PDB file of N, CA and C in Angstrom:
ATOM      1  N   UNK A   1      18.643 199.034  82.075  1.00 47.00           N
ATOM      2  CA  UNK A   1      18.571 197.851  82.903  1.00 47.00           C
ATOM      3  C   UNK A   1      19.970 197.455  83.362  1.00 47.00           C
ATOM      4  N   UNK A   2      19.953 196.495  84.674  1.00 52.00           N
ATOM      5  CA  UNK A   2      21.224 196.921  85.027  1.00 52.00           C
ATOM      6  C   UNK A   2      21.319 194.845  84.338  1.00 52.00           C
ATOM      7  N   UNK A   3      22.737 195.402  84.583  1.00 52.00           N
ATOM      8  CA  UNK A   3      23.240 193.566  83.836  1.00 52.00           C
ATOM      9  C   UNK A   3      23.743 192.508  84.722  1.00 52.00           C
ATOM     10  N   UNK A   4      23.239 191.511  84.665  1.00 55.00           N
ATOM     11  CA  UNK A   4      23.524 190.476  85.850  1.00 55.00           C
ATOM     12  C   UNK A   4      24.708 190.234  86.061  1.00 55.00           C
ATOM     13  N   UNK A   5      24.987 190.003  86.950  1.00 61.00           N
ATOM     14  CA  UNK A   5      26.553 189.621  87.527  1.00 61.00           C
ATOM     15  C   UNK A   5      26.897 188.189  87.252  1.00 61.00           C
ATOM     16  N   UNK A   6      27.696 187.860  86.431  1.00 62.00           N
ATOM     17  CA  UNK A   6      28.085 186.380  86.296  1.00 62.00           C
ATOM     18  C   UNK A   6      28.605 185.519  87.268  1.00 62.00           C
ATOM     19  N   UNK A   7      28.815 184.534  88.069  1.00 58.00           N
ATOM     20  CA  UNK A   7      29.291 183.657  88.669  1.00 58.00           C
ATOM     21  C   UNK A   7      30.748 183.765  88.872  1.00 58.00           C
ATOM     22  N   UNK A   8      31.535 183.673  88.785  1.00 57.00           N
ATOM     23  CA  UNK A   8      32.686 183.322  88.421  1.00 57.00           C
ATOM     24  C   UNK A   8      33.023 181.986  88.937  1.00 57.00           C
ATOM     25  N   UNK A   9      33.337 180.936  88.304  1.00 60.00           N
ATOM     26  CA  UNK A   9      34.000 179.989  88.100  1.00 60.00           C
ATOM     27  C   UNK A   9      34.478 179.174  89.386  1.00 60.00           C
ATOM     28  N   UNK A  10      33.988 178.434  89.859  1.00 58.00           N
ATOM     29  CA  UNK A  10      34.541 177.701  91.251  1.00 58.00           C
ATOM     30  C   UNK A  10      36.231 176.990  90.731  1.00 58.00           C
ATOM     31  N   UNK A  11      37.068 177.357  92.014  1.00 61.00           N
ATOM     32  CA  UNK A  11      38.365 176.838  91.247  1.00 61.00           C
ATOM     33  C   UNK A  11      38.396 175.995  92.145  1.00 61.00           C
ATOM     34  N   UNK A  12      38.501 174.901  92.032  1.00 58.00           N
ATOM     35  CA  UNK A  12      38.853 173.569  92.870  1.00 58.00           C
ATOM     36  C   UNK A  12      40.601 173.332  92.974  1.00 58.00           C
ATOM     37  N   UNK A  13      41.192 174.052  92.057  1.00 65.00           N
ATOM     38  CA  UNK A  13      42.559 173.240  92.099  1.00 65.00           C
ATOM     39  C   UNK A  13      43.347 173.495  93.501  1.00 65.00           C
ATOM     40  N   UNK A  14      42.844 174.516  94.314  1.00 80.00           N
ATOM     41  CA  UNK A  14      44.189 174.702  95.653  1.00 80.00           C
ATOM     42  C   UNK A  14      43.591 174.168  96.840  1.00 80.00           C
ATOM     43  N   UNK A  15      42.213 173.074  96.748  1.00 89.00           N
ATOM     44  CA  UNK A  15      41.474 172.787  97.521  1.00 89.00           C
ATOM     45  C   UNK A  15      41.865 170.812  97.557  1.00 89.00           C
ATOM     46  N   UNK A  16      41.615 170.370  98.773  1.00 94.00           N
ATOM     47  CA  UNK A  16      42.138 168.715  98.820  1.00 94.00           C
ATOM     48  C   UNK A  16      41.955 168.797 100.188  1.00 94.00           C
ATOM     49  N   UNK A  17      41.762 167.395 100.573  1.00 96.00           N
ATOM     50  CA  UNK A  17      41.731 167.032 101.935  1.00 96.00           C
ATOM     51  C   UNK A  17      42.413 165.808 102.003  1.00 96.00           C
ATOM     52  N   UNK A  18      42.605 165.760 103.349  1.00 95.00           N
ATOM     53  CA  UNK A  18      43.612 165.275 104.001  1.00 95.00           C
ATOM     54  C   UNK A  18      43.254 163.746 104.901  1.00 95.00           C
ATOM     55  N   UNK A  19      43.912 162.930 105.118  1.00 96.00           N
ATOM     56  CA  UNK A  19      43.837 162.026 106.279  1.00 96.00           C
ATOM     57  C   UNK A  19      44.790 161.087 106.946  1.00 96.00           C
ATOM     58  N   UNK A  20      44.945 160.421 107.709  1.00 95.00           N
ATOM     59  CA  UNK A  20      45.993 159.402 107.514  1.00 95.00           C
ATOM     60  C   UNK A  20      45.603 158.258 108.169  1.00 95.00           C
ATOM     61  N   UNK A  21      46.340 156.953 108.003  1.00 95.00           N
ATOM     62  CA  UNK A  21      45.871 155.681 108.118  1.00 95.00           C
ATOM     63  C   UNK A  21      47.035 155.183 108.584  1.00 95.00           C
ATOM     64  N   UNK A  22      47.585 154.627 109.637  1.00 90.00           N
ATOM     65  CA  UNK A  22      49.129 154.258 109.804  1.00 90.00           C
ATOM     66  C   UNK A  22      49.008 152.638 110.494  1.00 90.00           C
ATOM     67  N   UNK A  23      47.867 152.233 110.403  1.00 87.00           N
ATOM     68  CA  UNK A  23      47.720 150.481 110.638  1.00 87.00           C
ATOM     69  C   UNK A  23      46.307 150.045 109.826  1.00 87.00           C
ATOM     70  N   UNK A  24      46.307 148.664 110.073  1.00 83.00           N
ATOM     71  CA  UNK A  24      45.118 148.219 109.227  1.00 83.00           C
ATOM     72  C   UNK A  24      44.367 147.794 110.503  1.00 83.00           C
ATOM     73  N   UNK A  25      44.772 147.900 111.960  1.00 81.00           N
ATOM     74  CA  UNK A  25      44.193 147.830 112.881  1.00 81.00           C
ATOM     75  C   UNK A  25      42.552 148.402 113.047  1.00 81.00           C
ATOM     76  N   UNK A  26      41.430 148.496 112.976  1.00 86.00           N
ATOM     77  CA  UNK A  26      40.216 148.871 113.268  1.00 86.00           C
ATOM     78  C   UNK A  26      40.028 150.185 112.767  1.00 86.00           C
ATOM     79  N   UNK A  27      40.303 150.895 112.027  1.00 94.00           N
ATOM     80  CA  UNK A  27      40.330 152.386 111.639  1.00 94.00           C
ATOM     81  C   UNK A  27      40.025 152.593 109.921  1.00 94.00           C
ATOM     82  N   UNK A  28      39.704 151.023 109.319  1.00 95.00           N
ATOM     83  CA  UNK A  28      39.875 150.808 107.575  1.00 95.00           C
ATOM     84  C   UNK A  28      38.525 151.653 107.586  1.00 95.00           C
ATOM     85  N   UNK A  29      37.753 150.843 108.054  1.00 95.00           N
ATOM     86  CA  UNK A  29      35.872 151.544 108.383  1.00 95.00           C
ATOM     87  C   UNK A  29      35.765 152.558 108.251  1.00 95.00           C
ATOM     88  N   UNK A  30      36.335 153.329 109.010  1.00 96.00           N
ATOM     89  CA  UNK A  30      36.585 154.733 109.073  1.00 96.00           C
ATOM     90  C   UNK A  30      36.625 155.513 107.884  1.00 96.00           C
ATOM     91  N   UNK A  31      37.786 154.883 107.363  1.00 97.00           N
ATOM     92  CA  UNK A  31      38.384 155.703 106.751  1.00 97.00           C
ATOM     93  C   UNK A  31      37.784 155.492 105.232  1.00 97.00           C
ATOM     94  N   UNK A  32      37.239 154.371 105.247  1.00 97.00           N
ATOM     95  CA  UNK A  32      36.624 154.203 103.571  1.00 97.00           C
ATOM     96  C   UNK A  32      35.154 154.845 104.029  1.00 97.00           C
ATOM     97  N   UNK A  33      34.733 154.842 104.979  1.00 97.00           N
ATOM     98  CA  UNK A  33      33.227 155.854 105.172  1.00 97.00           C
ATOM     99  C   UNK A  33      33.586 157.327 105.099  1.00 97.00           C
ATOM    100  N   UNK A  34      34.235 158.123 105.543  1.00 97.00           N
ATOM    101  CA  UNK A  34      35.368 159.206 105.010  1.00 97.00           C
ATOM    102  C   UNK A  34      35.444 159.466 103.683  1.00 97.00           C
ATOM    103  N   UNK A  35      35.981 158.658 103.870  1.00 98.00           N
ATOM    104  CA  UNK A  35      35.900 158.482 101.847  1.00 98.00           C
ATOM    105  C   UNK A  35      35.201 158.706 100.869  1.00 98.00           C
ATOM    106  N   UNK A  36      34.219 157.531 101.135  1.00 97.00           N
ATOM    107  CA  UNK A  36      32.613 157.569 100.382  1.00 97.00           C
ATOM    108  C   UNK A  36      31.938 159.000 100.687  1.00 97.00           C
ATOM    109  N   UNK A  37      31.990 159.464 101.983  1.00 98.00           N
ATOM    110  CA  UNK A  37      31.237 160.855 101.863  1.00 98.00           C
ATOM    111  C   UNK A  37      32.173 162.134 101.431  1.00 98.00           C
ATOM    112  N   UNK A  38      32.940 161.681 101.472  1.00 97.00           N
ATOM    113  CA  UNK A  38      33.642 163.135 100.759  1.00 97.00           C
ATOM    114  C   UNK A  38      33.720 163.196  99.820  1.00 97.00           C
ATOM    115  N   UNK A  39      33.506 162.196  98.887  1.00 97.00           N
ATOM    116  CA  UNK A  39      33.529 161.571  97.397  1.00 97.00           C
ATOM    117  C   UNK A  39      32.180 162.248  97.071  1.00 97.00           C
ATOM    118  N   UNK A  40      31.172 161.987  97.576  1.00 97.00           N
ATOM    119  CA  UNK A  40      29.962 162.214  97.213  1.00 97.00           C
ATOM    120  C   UNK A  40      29.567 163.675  97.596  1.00 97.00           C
ATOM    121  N   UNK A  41      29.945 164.427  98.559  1.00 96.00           N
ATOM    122  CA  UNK A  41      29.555 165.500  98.604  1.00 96.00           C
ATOM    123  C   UNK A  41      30.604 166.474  98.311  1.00 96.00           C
ATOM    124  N   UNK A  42      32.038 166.343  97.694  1.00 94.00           N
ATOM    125  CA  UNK A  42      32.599 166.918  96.931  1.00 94.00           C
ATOM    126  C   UNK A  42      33.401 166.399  96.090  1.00 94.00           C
ATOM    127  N   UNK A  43      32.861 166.344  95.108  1.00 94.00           N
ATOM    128  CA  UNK A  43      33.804 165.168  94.010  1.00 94.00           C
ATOM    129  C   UNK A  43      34.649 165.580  93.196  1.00 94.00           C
ATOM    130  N   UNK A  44      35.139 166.604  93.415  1.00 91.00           N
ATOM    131  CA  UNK A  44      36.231 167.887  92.717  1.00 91.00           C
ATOM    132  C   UNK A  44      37.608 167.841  93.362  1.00 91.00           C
ATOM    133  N   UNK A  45      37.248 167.100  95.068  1.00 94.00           N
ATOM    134  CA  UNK A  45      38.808 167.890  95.366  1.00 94.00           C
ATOM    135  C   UNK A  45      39.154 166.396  95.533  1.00 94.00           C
ATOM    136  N   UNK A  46      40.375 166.490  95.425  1.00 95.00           N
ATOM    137  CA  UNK A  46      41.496 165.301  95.793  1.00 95.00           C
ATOM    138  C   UNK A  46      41.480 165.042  96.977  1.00 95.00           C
ATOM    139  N   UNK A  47      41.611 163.698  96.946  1.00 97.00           N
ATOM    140  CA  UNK A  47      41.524 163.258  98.792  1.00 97.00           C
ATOM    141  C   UNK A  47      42.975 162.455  98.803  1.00 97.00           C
ATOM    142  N   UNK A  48      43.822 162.459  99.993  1.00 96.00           N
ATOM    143  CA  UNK A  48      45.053 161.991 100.159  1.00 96.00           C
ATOM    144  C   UNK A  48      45.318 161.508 101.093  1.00 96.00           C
ATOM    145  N   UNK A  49      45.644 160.009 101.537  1.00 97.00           N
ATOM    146  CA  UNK A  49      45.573 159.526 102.612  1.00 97.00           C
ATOM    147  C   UNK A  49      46.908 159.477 102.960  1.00 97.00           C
ATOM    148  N   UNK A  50      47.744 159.675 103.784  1.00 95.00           N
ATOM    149  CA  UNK A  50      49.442 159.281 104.639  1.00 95.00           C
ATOM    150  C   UNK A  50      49.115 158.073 105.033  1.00 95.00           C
ATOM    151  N   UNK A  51      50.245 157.336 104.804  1.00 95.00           N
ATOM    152  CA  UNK A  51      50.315 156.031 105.572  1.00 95.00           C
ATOM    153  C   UNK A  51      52.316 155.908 105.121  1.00 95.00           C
ATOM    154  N   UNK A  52      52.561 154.956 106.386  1.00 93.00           N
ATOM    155  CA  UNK A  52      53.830 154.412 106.892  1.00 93.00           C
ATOM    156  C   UNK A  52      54.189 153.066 105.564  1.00 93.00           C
ATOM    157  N   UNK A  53      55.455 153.751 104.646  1.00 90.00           N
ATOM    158  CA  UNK A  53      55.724 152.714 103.978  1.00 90.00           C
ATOM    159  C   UNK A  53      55.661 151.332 104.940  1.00 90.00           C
ATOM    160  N   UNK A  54      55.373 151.043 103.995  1.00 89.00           N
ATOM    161  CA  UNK A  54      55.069 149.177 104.470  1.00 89.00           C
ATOM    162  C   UNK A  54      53.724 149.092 105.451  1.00 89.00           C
ATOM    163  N   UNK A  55      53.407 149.750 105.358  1.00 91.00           N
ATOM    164  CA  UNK A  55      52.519 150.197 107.294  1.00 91.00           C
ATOM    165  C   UNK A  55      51.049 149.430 106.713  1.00 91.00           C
ATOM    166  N   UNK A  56      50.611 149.387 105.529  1.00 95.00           N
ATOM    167  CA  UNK A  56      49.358 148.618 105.283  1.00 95.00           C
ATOM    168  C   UNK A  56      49.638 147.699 104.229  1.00 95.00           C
ATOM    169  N   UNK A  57      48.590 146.247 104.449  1.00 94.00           N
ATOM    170  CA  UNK A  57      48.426 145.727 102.986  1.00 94.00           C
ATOM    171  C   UNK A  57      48.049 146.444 101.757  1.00 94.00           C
ATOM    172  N   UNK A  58      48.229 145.331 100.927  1.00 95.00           N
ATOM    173  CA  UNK A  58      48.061 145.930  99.157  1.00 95.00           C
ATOM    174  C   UNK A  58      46.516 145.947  99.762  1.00 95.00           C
ATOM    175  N   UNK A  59      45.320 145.118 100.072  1.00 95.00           N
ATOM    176  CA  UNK A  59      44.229 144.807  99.921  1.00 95.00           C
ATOM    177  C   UNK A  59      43.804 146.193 100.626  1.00 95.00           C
ATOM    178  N   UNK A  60      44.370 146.342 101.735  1.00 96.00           N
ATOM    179  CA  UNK A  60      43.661 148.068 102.516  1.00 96.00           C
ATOM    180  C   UNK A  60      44.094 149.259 101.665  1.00 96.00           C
ATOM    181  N   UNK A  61      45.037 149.066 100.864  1.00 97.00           N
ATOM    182  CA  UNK A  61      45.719 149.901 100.063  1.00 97.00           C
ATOM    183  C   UNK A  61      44.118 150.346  98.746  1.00 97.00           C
ATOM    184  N   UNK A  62      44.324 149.065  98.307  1.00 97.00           N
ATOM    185  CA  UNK A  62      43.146 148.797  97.084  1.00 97.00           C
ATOM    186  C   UNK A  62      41.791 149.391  97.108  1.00 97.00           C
ATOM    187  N   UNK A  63      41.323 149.078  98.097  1.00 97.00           N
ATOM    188  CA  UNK A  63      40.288 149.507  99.170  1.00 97.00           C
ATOM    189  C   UNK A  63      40.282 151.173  99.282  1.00 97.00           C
ATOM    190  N   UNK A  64      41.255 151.365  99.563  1.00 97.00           N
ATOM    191  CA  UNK A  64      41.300 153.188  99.662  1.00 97.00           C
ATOM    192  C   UNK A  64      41.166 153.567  98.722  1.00 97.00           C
ATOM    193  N   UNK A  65      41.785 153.130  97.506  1.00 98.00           N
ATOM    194  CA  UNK A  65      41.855 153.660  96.022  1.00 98.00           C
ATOM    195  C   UNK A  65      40.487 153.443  95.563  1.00 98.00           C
ATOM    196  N   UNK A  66      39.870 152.520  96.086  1.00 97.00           N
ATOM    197  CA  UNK A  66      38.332 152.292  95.289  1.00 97.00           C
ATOM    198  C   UNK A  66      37.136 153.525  95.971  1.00 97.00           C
ATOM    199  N   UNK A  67      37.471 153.778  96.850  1.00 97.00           N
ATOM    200  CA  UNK A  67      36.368 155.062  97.610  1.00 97.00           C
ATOM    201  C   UNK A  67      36.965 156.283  97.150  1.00 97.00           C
ATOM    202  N   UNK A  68      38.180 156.278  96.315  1.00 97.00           N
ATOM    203  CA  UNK A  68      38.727 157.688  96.020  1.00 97.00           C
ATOM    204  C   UNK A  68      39.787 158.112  96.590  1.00 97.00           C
ATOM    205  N   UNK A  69      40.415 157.631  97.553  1.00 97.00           N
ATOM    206  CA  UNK A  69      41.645 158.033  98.571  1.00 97.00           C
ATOM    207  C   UNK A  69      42.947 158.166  96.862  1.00 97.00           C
ATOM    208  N   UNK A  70      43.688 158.639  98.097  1.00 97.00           N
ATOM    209  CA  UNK A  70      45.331 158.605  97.064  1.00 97.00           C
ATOM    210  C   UNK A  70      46.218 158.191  97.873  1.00 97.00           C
ATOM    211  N   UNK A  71      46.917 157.199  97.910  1.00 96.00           N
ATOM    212  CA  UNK A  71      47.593 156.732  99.553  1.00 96.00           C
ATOM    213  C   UNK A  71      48.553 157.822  98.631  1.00 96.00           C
ATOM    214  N   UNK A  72      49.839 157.694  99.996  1.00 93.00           N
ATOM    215  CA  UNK A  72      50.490 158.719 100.251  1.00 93.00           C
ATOM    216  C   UNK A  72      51.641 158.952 100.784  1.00 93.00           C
ATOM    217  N   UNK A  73      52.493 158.075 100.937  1.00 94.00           N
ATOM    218  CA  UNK A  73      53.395 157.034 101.683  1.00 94.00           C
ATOM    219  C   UNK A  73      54.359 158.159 102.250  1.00 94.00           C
ATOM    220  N   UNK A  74      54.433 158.110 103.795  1.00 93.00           N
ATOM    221  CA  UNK A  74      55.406 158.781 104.430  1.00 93.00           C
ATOM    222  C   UNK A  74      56.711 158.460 105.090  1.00 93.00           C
ATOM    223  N   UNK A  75      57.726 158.913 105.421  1.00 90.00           N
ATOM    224  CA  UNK A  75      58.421 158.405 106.662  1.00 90.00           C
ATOM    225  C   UNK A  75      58.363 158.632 108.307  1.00 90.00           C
ATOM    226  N   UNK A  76      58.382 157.404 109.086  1.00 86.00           N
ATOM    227  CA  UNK A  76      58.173 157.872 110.600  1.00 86.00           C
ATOM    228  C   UNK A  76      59.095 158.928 110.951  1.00 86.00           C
ATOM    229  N   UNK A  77      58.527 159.493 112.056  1.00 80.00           N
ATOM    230  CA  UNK A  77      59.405 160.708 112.261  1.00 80.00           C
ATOM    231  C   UNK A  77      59.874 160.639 113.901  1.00 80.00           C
ATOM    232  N   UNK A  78      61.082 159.762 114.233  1.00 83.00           N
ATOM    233  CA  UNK A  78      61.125 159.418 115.441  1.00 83.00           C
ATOM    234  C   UNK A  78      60.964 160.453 116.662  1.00 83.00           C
ATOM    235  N   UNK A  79      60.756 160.599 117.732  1.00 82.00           N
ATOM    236  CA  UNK A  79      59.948 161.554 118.492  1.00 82.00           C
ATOM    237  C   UNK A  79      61.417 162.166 118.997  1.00 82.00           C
TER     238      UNK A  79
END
């Protein structure tokens, strides 16, 4: 008989997604619905949001952290 082939092991660690948030202007919605579904349909990988030191409140900050985000604090990069 032949012998089943085992699975091997899903590796989540080189896997993460990405986003960014650079005002608290109309885009919070967004981004915590983003959130919530990526949370829920993959709850393994790290999610990481960019945002502009100083660029959001603590409260939009808080908010990200509660759906799973990781803020992420960048510097502008003048054009």
């Amino acid at each position: 008989s032949k012998s089943a082939k085992s699975k091997p092991a899903l590796d989540f660690s080189r896997r993460a997604f990405f986003s960014a948030l650079y005002t608290d202007n109309g885009f919070l919605d967004g981004a915590l619905l983003l959130g919530y579904t990526i949370r829920k349909y993959h709850p393994h990988h790290p999610m990481y949001i960019m945002h502009l030191k100083n660029g959001l409140t603590n409260r939009t900050l808080c908010s990200l952290r509660q759906v799973g985000w990781i803020p992420f604090a960048v510097e502008n990069i003048s054009p």
